[in-house]
PDB file of C-alpha atoms in Angstrom:
ATOM      1  CA  MET A  30      11.898 -24.946   4.399  1.00 53.00           C
ATOM      2  CA  GLY A  31      13.996 -23.244   1.750  1.00 76.00           C
ATOM      3  CA  LYS A  32      15.337 -19.733   1.251  1.00 95.00           C
ATOM      4  CA  LYS A  33      15.391 -17.042   3.926  1.00 97.00           C
ATOM      5  CA  ILE A  34      15.200 -13.278   3.490  1.00 98.00           C
ATOM      6  CA  VAL A  35      14.822 -10.153   5.632  1.00 98.00           C
ATOM      7  CA  ALA A  36      12.192  -7.470   5.081  1.00 98.00           C
ATOM      8  CA  THR A  37      11.682  -4.179   6.879  1.00 98.00           C
ATOM      9  CA  THR A  38       9.365  -1.203   6.894  1.00 98.00           C
ATOM     10  CA  SER A  39      10.360   1.923   4.989  1.00 97.00           C
ATOM     11  CA  THR A  40      10.801   3.909   8.204  1.00 97.00           C
ATOM     12  CA  SER A  41      14.078   2.009   8.688  1.00 97.00           C
ATOM     13  CA  CYS A  42      15.798   4.581   6.402  1.00 97.00           C
ATOM     14  CA  LEU A  43      17.717   1.862   4.553  1.00 97.00           C
ATOM     15  CA  ASP A  44      16.887   3.734   1.334  1.00 96.00           C
ATOM     16  CA  TYR A  45      19.547   6.205   2.494  1.00 96.00           C
ATOM     17  CA  TYR A  46      22.207   3.778   3.701  1.00 96.00           C
ATOM     18  CA  GLU A  47      24.238   1.839   1.153  1.00 95.00           C
ATOM     19  CA  ASN A  48      24.699  -1.819   2.047  1.00 96.00           C
ATOM     20  CA  ASN A  49      25.211  -5.159   0.321  1.00 96.00           C
ATOM     21  CA  TYR A  50      22.328  -7.091   1.910  1.00 97.00           C
ATOM     22  CA  ASP A  51      19.187  -8.107   0.048  1.00 96.00           C
ATOM     23  CA  ILE A  52      16.652  -6.552   2.405  1.00 98.00           C
ATOM     24  CA  ARG A  53      13.179  -5.981   0.990  1.00 98.00           C
ATOM     25  CA  THR A  54      11.123  -2.949   1.972  1.00 98.00           C
ATOM     26  CA  ILE A  55       7.447  -2.698   2.882  1.00 98.00           C
ATOM     27  CA  ARG A  56       6.550   0.863   1.969  1.00 97.00           C
ATOM     28  CA  ILE A  57       4.129   2.736   4.206  1.00 97.00           C
ATOM     29  CA  LYS A  58       2.041   5.370   2.406  1.00 96.00           C
ATOM     30  CA  LEU A  59       2.007   9.149   2.672  1.00 95.00           C
ATOM     31  CA  ASP A  60      -1.197  11.097   2.024  1.00 95.00           C
ATOM     32  CA  ILE A  61      -0.393  14.513   0.573  1.00 94.00           C
ATOM     33  CA  ASP A  62      -3.515  16.476  -0.317  1.00 92.00           C
ATOM     34  CA  GLY A  63      -5.408  13.253  -0.957  1.00 92.00           C
ATOM     35  CA  LYS A  64      -2.778  11.622  -3.170  1.00 96.00           C
ATOM     36  CA  LEU A  65      -0.906   8.571  -1.878  1.00 96.00           C
ATOM     37  CA  TYR A  66       2.848   8.092  -2.256  1.00 97.00           C
ATOM     38  CA  ALA A  67       5.034   5.133  -1.278  1.00 96.00           C
ATOM     39  CA  ASP A  68       7.531   6.199   1.387  1.00 97.00           C
ATOM     40  CA  GLY A  69      11.044   6.378  -0.016  1.00 96.00           C
ATOM     41  CA  SER A  70      10.413   5.182  -3.561  1.00 96.00           C
ATOM     42  CA  GLU A  71       7.708   7.526  -4.848  1.00 97.00           C
ATOM     43  CA  MET A  72       8.510  10.194  -2.237  1.00 96.00           C
ATOM     44  CA  PRO A  73      12.197  10.218  -1.186  1.00 96.00           C
ATOM     45  CA  ALA A  74      13.364  12.171   1.842  1.00 95.00           C
ATOM     46  CA  ASP A  75      15.000  15.104   0.037  1.00 93.00           C
ATOM     47  CA  LYS A  76      11.953  15.731  -2.156  1.00 95.00           C
ATOM     48  CA  PHE A  77       9.587  15.448   0.805  1.00 95.00           C
ATOM     49  CA  PHE A  78      11.410  17.805   3.149  1.00 92.00           C
ATOM     50  CA  ASN A  79      11.908  20.372   0.393  1.00 92.00           C
ATOM     51  CA  LEU A  80       8.155  20.148  -0.172  1.00 93.00           C
ATOM     52  CA  LEU A  81       7.529  20.919   3.500  1.00 89.00           C
ATOM     53  CA  LYS A  82       9.937  23.855   3.448  1.00 87.00           C
ATOM     54  CA  ASP A  83       8.280  25.308   0.347  1.00 90.00           C
ATOM     55  CA  ASN A  84       4.756  24.741   1.739  1.00 90.00           C
ATOM     56  CA  PRO A  85       4.873  25.575   5.466  1.00 85.00           C
ATOM     57  CA  THR A  86       1.100  25.147   5.924  1.00 86.00           C
ATOM     58  CA  LEU A  87       1.096  21.644   4.418  1.00 88.00           C
ATOM     59  CA  ILE A  88       0.421  18.883   6.960  1.00 85.00           C
ATOM     60  CA  PRO A  89       0.837  15.475   5.248  1.00 92.00           C
ATOM     61  CA  LYS A  90      -0.551  12.345   6.846  1.00 91.00           C
ATOM     62  CA  THR A  91       0.349   8.659   6.884  1.00 92.00           C
ATOM     63  CA  THR A  92      -1.776   5.653   6.001  1.00 92.00           C
ATOM     64  CA  GLN A  93      -1.238   1.939   6.549  1.00 89.00           C
ATOM     65  CA  VAL A  94      -0.441  -0.488   3.759  1.00 93.00           C
ATOM     66  CA  PRO A  95      -3.657  -2.419   2.978  1.00 94.00           C
ATOM     67  CA  ILE A  96      -3.655  -6.092   3.940  1.00 96.00           C
ATOM     68  CA  GLY A  97      -4.152  -7.076   0.298  1.00 96.00           C
ATOM     69  CA  GLU A  98      -1.024  -5.189  -0.712  1.00 97.00           C
ATOM     70  CA  LEU A  99       0.942  -6.740   2.141  1.00 98.00           C
ATOM     71  CA  LEU A 100      -0.196 -10.210   1.070  1.00 98.00           C
ATOM     72  CA  ASP A 101       0.921  -9.459  -2.489  1.00 98.00           C
ATOM     73  CA  PHE A 102       4.319  -8.417  -1.107  1.00 98.00           C
ATOM     74  CA  PHE A 103       4.859 -11.711   0.723  1.00 98.00           C
ATOM     75  CA  GLU A 104       3.420 -13.861  -2.045  1.00 98.00           C
ATOM     76  CA  GLY A 105       5.833 -12.140  -4.415  1.00 98.00           C
ATOM     77  CA  LEU A 106       8.705 -13.241  -2.183  1.00 98.00           C
ATOM     78  CA  TYR A 107       7.269 -16.768  -2.137  1.00 97.00           C
ATOM     79  CA  ASP A 108       7.169 -16.783  -5.942  1.00 97.00           C
ATOM     80  CA  GLU A 109      10.892 -15.908  -5.881  1.00 97.00           C
ATOM     81  CA  GLY A 110      11.536 -19.008  -3.786  1.00 96.00           C
ATOM     82  CA  TYR A 111      11.596 -17.438  -0.323  1.00 97.00           C
ATOM     83  CA  ASP A 112       9.461 -19.332   2.161  1.00 96.00           C
ATOM     84  CA  GLU A 113      11.000 -17.904   5.356  1.00 98.00           C
ATOM     85  CA  VAL A 114      10.812 -14.157   5.907  1.00 98.00           C
ATOM     86  CA  PHE A 115      12.109 -12.287   8.955  1.00 98.00           C
ATOM     87  CA  VAL A 116      10.464  -8.864   9.183  1.00 98.00           C
ATOM     88  CA  THR A 117      11.637  -5.973  11.363  1.00 98.00           C
ATOM     89  CA  THR A 118       9.118  -3.174  11.851  1.00 98.00           C
ATOM     90  CA  ILE A 119       8.772   0.336  13.193  1.00 96.00           C
ATOM     91  CA  SER A 120       7.545   0.404  16.796  1.00 95.00           C
ATOM     92  CA  SER A 121       4.014  -0.956  17.080  1.00 95.00           C
ATOM     93  CA  LYS A 122       3.281   2.000  19.381  1.00 90.00           C
ATOM     94  CA  LEU A 123       3.855   4.384  16.465  1.00 89.00           C
ATOM     95  CA  SER A 124       2.326   2.497  13.539  1.00 91.00           C
ATOM     96  CA  GLY A 125      -0.116  -0.294  12.758  1.00 93.00           C
ATOM     97  CA  SER A 126       2.401  -1.938  10.399  1.00 96.00           C
ATOM     98  CA  TYR A 127       3.428  -4.583  12.942  1.00 97.00           C
ATOM     99  CA  ASN A 128      -0.156  -5.754  13.468  1.00 97.00           C
ATOM    100  CA  GLY A 129      -0.900  -5.817   9.738  1.00 97.00           C
ATOM    101  CA  ILE A 130       2.175  -7.920   8.992  1.00 98.00           C
ATOM    102  CA  CYS A 131       1.290 -10.281  11.855  1.00 98.00           C
ATOM    103  CA  GLN A 132      -2.109 -10.797  10.194  1.00 98.00           C
ATOM    104  CA  CYS A 133      -0.354 -11.714   6.956  1.00 97.00           C
ATOM    105  CA  ALA A 134       1.861 -14.182   8.816  1.00 98.00           C
ATOM    106  CA  GLN A 135      -1.260 -15.957  10.091  1.00 98.00           C
ATOM    107  CA  ILE A 136      -3.013 -15.937   6.715  1.00 98.00           C
ATOM    108  CA  LEU A 137       0.030 -17.335   4.893  1.00 98.00           C
ATOM    109  CA  ALA A 138       1.141 -19.737   7.644  1.00 97.00           C
ATOM    110  CA  ASP A 139       0.348 -22.817   5.532  1.00 96.00           C
ATOM    111  CA  LYS A 140       2.832 -21.828   2.815  1.00 95.00           C
ATOM    112  CA  MET A 141       5.358 -19.484   4.460  1.00 97.00           C
ATOM    113  CA  LYS A 142       7.076 -18.858   7.770  1.00 97.00           C
ATOM    114  CA  ILE A 143       6.908 -15.135   8.519  1.00 98.00           C
ATOM    115  CA  VAL A 144       8.466 -13.979  11.786  1.00 98.00           C
ATOM    116  CA  VAL A 145       7.663 -10.371  12.716  1.00 98.00           C
ATOM    117  CA  TYR A 146       9.953  -8.486  15.112  1.00 98.00           C
ATOM    118  CA  ASP A 147       8.799  -5.222  16.691  1.00 98.00           C
ATOM    119  CA  THR A 148      11.961  -3.128  17.016  1.00 98.00           C
ATOM    120  CA  LYS A 149      10.146  -0.681  19.330  1.00 97.00           C
ATOM    121  CA  THR A 150      12.066   2.138  17.663  1.00 97.00           C
ATOM    122  CA  VAL A 151      12.186   4.184  14.467  1.00 95.00           C
ATOM    123  CA  CYS A 152      14.475   5.752  11.845  1.00 96.00           C
ATOM    124  CA  PHE A 153      17.881   4.198  11.239  1.00 97.00           C
ATOM    125  CA  ASN A 154      17.761   2.650  14.713  1.00 98.00           C
ATOM    126  CA  GLU A 155      15.100   0.414  13.185  1.00 97.00           C
ATOM    127  CA  GLY A 156      17.320  -0.139  10.158  1.00 98.00           C
ATOM    128  CA  VAL A 157      20.169  -1.461  12.313  1.00 98.00           C
ATOM    129  CA  PHE A 158      17.898  -4.321  13.438  1.00 98.00           C
ATOM    130  CA  ALA A 159      17.245  -5.286   9.811  1.00 98.00           C
ATOM    131  CA  LEU A 160      20.944  -5.113   8.935  1.00 98.00           C
ATOM    132  CA  ARG A 161      21.875  -7.316  11.894  1.00 98.00           C
ATOM    133  CA  ALA A 162      19.188  -9.852  10.986  1.00 98.00           C
ATOM    134  CA  ALA A 163      20.430  -9.972   7.396  1.00 98.00           C
ATOM    135  CA  GLN A 164      24.016 -10.441   8.576  1.00 98.00           C
ATOM    136  CA  LEU A 165      22.998 -13.362  10.782  1.00 98.00           C
ATOM    137  CA  ILE A 166      21.006 -15.002   8.004  1.00 97.00           C
ATOM    138  CA  GLU A 167      24.053 -14.686   5.753  1.00 96.00           C
ATOM    139  CA  GLU A 168      25.987 -16.509   8.502  1.00 97.00           C
ATOM    140  CA  GLY A 169      23.461 -19.352   8.378  1.00 95.00           C
ATOM    141  CA  LYS A 170      21.605 -18.572  11.599  1.00 96.00           C
ATOM    142  CA  GLU A 171      18.047 -19.716  12.216  1.00 96.00           C
ATOM    143  CA  PHE A 172      15.328 -17.228  13.100  1.00 97.00           C
ATOM    144  CA  SER A 173      15.310 -18.551  16.671  1.00 96.00           C
ATOM    145  CA  GLU A 174      18.996 -17.567  16.935  1.00 97.00           C
ATOM    146  CA  ILE A 175      18.388 -14.101  15.486  1.00 98.00           C
ATOM    147  CA  ILE A 176      15.765 -13.023  18.002  1.00 98.00           C
ATOM    148  CA  PRO A 177      18.088 -13.016  21.067  1.00 98.00           C
ATOM    149  CA  GLU A 178      20.612 -10.920  19.143  1.00 97.00           C
ATOM    150  CA  LEU A 179      17.943  -8.370  18.286  1.00 98.00           C
ATOM    151  CA  ASP A 180      16.704  -8.424  21.864  1.00 98.00           C
ATOM    152  CA  TYR A 181      20.203  -7.303  22.874  1.00 98.00           C
ATOM    153  CA  LEU A 182      19.997  -4.410  20.411  1.00 98.00           C
ATOM    154  CA  HIS A 183      16.625  -3.461  21.852  1.00 98.00           C
ATOM    155  CA  LYS A 184      17.999  -3.308  25.377  1.00 97.00           C
ATOM    156  CA  ASN A 185      21.042  -1.299  24.319  1.00 97.00           C
ATOM    157  CA  ASN A 186      19.912   1.469  21.994  1.00 98.00           C
ATOM    158  CA  MET A 187      18.544   4.975  22.255  1.00 97.00           C
ATOM    159  CA  ILE A 188      17.242   7.637  19.884  1.00 97.00           C
ATOM    160  CA  MET A 189      16.592  11.214  20.939  1.00 95.00           C
ATOM    161  CA  PHE A 190      15.779  14.256  18.873  1.00 91.00           C
ATOM    162  CA  ALA A 191      14.786  17.900  19.169  1.00 91.00           C
ATOM    163  CA  VAL A 192      11.726  19.060  17.241  1.00 87.00           C
ATOM    164  CA  ASP A 193      11.575  22.564  15.813  1.00 80.00           C
ATOM    165  CA  ASN A 194       7.862  22.836  14.934  1.00 70.00           C
ATOM    166  CA  LEU A 195       5.139  21.372  17.158  1.00 68.00           C
ATOM    167  CA  SER A 196       2.330  21.767  14.613  1.00 68.00           C
ATOM    168  CA  TYR A 197       3.114  18.455  12.889  1.00 70.00           C
ATOM    169  CA  LEU A 198       2.984  16.532  16.168  1.00 67.00           C
ATOM    170  CA  VAL A 199      -0.295  18.193  17.113  1.00 65.00           C
ATOM    171  CA  LYS A 200      -2.103  17.803  13.787  1.00 64.00           C
ATOM    172  CA  ASN A 201      -1.038  14.181  13.392  1.00 61.00           C
ATOM    173  CA  GLY A 202      -2.309  13.318  16.863  1.00 59.00           C
ATOM    174  CA  ARG A 203       1.061  12.845  18.576  1.00 53.00           C
ATOM    175  CA  LEU A 204       0.612  15.770  20.955  1.00 53.00           C
ATOM    176  CA  SER A 205      -2.476  17.369  22.458  1.00 48.00           C
ATOM    177  CA  GLY A 206      -3.708  20.559  20.849  1.00 49.00           C
ATOM    178  CA  ALA A 207      -3.402  22.485  24.111  1.00 50.00           C
ATOM    179  CA  ALA A 208       0.197  21.419  24.611  1.00 58.00           C
ATOM    180  CA  GLY A 209       0.991  22.295  21.033  1.00 53.00           C
ATOM    181  CA  PHE A 210      -0.536  25.755  21.316  1.00 53.00           C
ATOM    182  CA  LEU A 211       1.373  26.486  24.499  1.00 54.00           C
ATOM    183  CA  GLY A 212       4.613  25.255  22.972  1.00 55.00           C
ATOM    184  CA  THR A 213       4.153  27.395  19.879  1.00 58.00           C
ATOM    185  CA  VAL A 214       3.487  30.520  21.933  1.00 51.00           C
ATOM    186  CA  LEU A 215       6.493  29.952  24.178  1.00 55.00           C
ATOM    187  CA  LYS A 216       8.729  28.823  21.304  1.00 67.00           C
ATOM    188  CA  ILE A 217       9.414  25.568  23.135  1.00 76.00           C
ATOM    189  CA  LYS A 218      11.635  22.991  21.432  1.00 79.00           C
ATOM    190  CA  PRO A 219      10.621  19.608  22.876  1.00 80.00           C
ATOM    191  CA  LEU A 220      13.284  16.964  23.347  1.00 86.00           C
ATOM    192  CA  LEU A 221      11.779  13.612  22.409  1.00 87.00           C
ATOM    193  CA  GLU A 222      13.054  10.098  23.165  1.00 90.00           C
ATOM    194  CA  VAL A 223      11.784   6.681  22.097  1.00 91.00           C
ATOM    195  CA  LEU A 224      11.210   4.690  25.281  1.00 90.00           C
ATOM    196  CA  GLU A 225      11.997   1.010  25.766  1.00 93.00           C
ATOM    197  CA  ASN A 226       8.320   0.145  25.207  1.00 92.00           C
ATOM    198  CA  GLY A 227       8.359   1.924  21.828  1.00 91.00           C
ATOM    199  CA  GLU A 228       6.457   5.063  22.780  1.00 88.00           C
ATOM    200  CA  ILE A 229       7.712   8.593  22.115  1.00 85.00           C
ATOM    201  CA  HIS A 230       8.122  10.571  25.320  1.00 83.00           C
ATOM    202  CA  SER A 231       8.895  14.239  25.875  1.00 81.00           C
ATOM    203  CA  VAL A 232      12.083  14.373  27.943  1.00 83.00           C
ATOM    204  CA  GLN A 233      12.533  18.131  28.222  1.00 82.00           C
ATOM    205  CA  LYS A 234      11.005  21.347  26.903  1.00 81.00           C
ATOM    206  CA  ILE A 235      13.665  23.859  25.952  1.00 86.00           C
ATOM    207  CA  ARG A 236      13.307  27.428  24.739  1.00 82.00           C
ATOM    208  CA  THR A 237      15.896  27.581  21.919  1.00 87.00           C
ATOM    209  CA  THR A 238      17.019  25.205  19.202  1.00 88.00           C
ATOM    210  CA  LYS A 239      20.718  25.322  20.077  1.00 91.00           C
ATOM    211  CA  LYS A 240      20.035  24.660  23.751  1.00 93.00           C
ATOM    212  CA  ALA A 241      17.905  21.690  22.731  1.00 92.00           C
ATOM    213  CA  LEU A 242      20.745  20.349  20.585  1.00 94.00           C
ATOM    214  CA  ASP A 243      23.181  20.907  23.451  1.00 95.00           C
ATOM    215  CA  ALA A 244      20.884  18.758  25.591  1.00 94.00           C
ATOM    216  CA  VAL A 245      20.864  16.027  22.920  1.00 95.00           C
ATOM    217  CA  SER A 246      24.664  15.919  22.845  1.00 95.00           C
ATOM    218  CA  LEU A 247      24.907  15.803  26.649  1.00 95.00           C
ATOM    219  CA  ALA A 248      22.353  12.979  26.792  1.00 95.00           C
ATOM    220  CA  ALA A 249      24.429  11.069  24.235  1.00 96.00           C
ATOM    221  CA  LYS A 250      27.569  11.595  26.349  1.00 96.00           C
ATOM    222  CA  GLU A 251      25.812  10.248  29.416  1.00 96.00           C
ATOM    223  CA  TYR A 252      24.409   7.223  27.564  1.00 96.00           C
ATOM    224  CA  ILE A 253      27.745   6.048  26.124  1.00 96.00           C
ATOM    225  CA  ALA A 254      29.813   6.595  29.275  1.00 93.00           C
ATOM    226  CA  GLY A 255      32.377   3.815  29.599  1.00 89.00           C
ATOM    227  CA  ARG A 256      31.047   1.773  26.662  1.00 92.00           C
ATOM    228  CA  ASP A 257      31.941   1.090  23.044  1.00 93.00           C
ATOM    229  CA  TYR A 258      29.178   2.259  20.764  1.00 94.00           C
ATOM    230  CA  PHE A 259      27.880   2.980  17.279  1.00 95.00           C
ATOM    231  CA  MET A 260      26.397   6.454  16.827  1.00 96.00           C
ATOM    232  CA  TYR A 261      24.782   8.374  13.977  1.00 97.00           C
ATOM    233  CA  LEU A 262      22.906  11.631  13.429  1.00 97.00           C
ATOM    234  CA  VAL A 263      19.287  11.727  12.267  1.00 96.00           C
ATOM    235  CA  TYR A 264      17.741  14.793  10.658  1.00 94.00           C
ATOM    236  CA  THR A 265      14.759  15.948   8.638  1.00 91.00           C
ATOM    237  CA  THR A 266      16.493  19.058   7.315  1.00 83.00           C
ATOM    238  CA  ASP A 267      20.162  19.899   7.551  1.00 83.00           C
ATOM    239  CA  GLU A 268      19.845  23.359   9.101  1.00 86.00           C
ATOM    240  CA  ASN A 269      21.771  23.269  12.399  1.00 92.00           C
ATOM    241  CA  LEU A 270      23.079  19.787  11.566  1.00 94.00           C
ATOM    242  CA  ASN A 271      26.670  21.001  11.647  1.00 94.00           C
ATOM    243  CA  TYR A 272      26.079  22.590  15.050  1.00 95.00           C
ATOM    244  CA  LEU A 273      24.788  19.311  16.486  1.00 95.00           C
ATOM    245  CA  LYS A 274      27.680  17.453  14.873  1.00 94.00           C
ATOM    246  CA  GLU A 275      30.224  19.734  16.520  1.00 94.00           C
ATOM    247  CA  GLN A 276      28.549  19.408  19.914  1.00 94.00           C
ATOM    248  CA  ILE A 277      28.484  15.606  19.633  1.00 95.00           C
ATOM    249  CA  LYS A 278      32.154  15.547  18.638  1.00 92.00           C
ATOM    250  CA  LEU A 279      33.010  17.822  21.550  1.00 90.00           C
ATOM    251  CA  ASN A 280      31.066  15.870  24.186  1.00 90.00           C
ATOM    252  CA  CYS A 281      31.522  12.315  22.902  1.00 91.00           C
ATOM    253  CA  ASN A 282      35.038  12.455  21.438  1.00 82.00           C
ATOM    254  CA  VAL A 283      33.912  10.932  18.132  1.00 86.00           C
ATOM    255  CA  ASP A 284      35.458  11.802  14.763  1.00 79.00           C
ATOM    256  CA  ASN A 285      33.271  10.331  12.033  1.00 83.00           C
ATOM    257  CA  LEU A 286      29.506  10.532  12.362  1.00 91.00           C
ATOM    258  CA  LEU A 287      27.153   8.842   9.934  1.00 95.00           C
ATOM    259  CA  GLU A 288      24.316  11.154   8.872  1.00 96.00           C
ATOM    260  CA  VAL A 289      20.998   9.532   7.915  1.00 97.00           C
ATOM    261  CA  PRO A 290      17.837  11.461   7.029  1.00 95.00           C
ATOM    262  CA  GLY A 291      14.585  10.514   8.675  1.00 95.00           C
ATOM    263  CA  SER A 292      12.062   8.906   6.345  1.00 95.00           C
ATOM    264  CA  PRO A 293       9.121  10.979   5.055  1.00 95.00           C
ATOM    265  CA  ILE A 294       6.765   8.883   7.206  1.00 94.00           C
ATOM    266  CA  VAL A 295       8.602  10.042  10.319  1.00 90.00           C
ATOM    267  CA  GLY A 296       8.761  13.533   8.866  1.00 90.00           C
ATOM    268  CA  CYS A 297       4.969  13.647   8.697  1.00 89.00           C
ATOM    269  CA  HIS A 298       4.945  13.630  12.491  1.00 84.00           C
ATOM    270  CA  VAL A 299       8.017  15.658  13.428  1.00 85.00           C
ATOM    271  CA  GLY A 300       8.172  18.016  10.450  1.00 84.00           C
ATOM    272  CA  PRO A 301      11.264  19.756   9.080  1.00 85.00           C
ATOM    273  CA  GLY A 302      13.971  20.899  11.452  1.00 85.00           C
ATOM    274  CA  ALA A 303      14.080  17.787  13.631  1.00 91.00           C
ATOM    275  CA  LEU A 304      17.603  16.778  14.645  1.00 95.00           C
ATOM    276  CA  GLY A 305      18.884  14.040  16.879  1.00 95.00           C
ATOM    277  CA  VAL A 306      21.152  11.122  17.558  1.00 97.00           C
ATOM    278  CA  GLY A 307      20.811   7.349  17.497  1.00 97.00           C
ATOM    279  CA  ILE A 308      23.138   5.108  19.532  1.00 97.00           C
ATOM    280  CA  PHE A 309      23.748   1.392  19.965  1.00 97.00           C
ATOM    281  CA  LEU A 310      25.938   0.148  22.787  1.00 96.00           C
ATOM    282  CA  LYS A 311      28.293  -2.687  21.870  1.00 94.00           C
ATOM    283  CA  ARG A 312      28.838  -5.782  23.997  1.00 88.00           C
ATOM    284  CA  ASN A 313      31.501  -5.471  26.649  1.00 76.00           C
ATOM    285  CA  LYS A 314      34.667  -7.236  25.618  1.00 62.00           C
TER     286      LYS A 314
END
């Protein structure tokens, strides 16, 4: 075996986080009125969320990367001299990307070693897995040594966010139509959390945006109690972002908070106005 490299799916939000690692990105596609765009490169987050704000009736959709395109991606890495690729993906419960990349790993097994790791999460939480894998490869670790480290991250992270508009969740099949109608009528702001198995679960249904953001900050306080941690804010538009930031600072006694936009692929499902927090607990010293 020769050179190793890390790849990730575009939902990791690494397009919006400056780092020095050579991490390659598999770009999931957005379907906007029948035209396909590569997440992040052809349709960056700021352009996408401005598009949603300017076109409130627009409901974009997502589509998987074709197997042929995925094979071209990995064979391109092979042509560069990389014959070991460690891939971190968005939760397999939220996207078919994991299964498609696993198919590629089987097809190319005679020429490349492709290890696919289901992060069972999304947004920059997913990106942290890719960054950690790249750091460990830079330290000379084997893939078998990386997996236990990522398993620790999986057991010690959370992401929770409040959603402002239920129509995106309903029309993209992430919430039943009846529940969506009821929520719209009652102006409910669902609080959503990614579970340990990678599914999105409604934690609470709250009547106002600020109360929902208060609940996010209190959940963060409870999660970090007595532990060292890394925390960041995730958003699809920045309205009310400062309010959430102040509540997090008040409840969690944190000064500097990284702010990372959600990727357009995630935005297809949660729409504009989603705000939340991602947290990783550090090992006890």
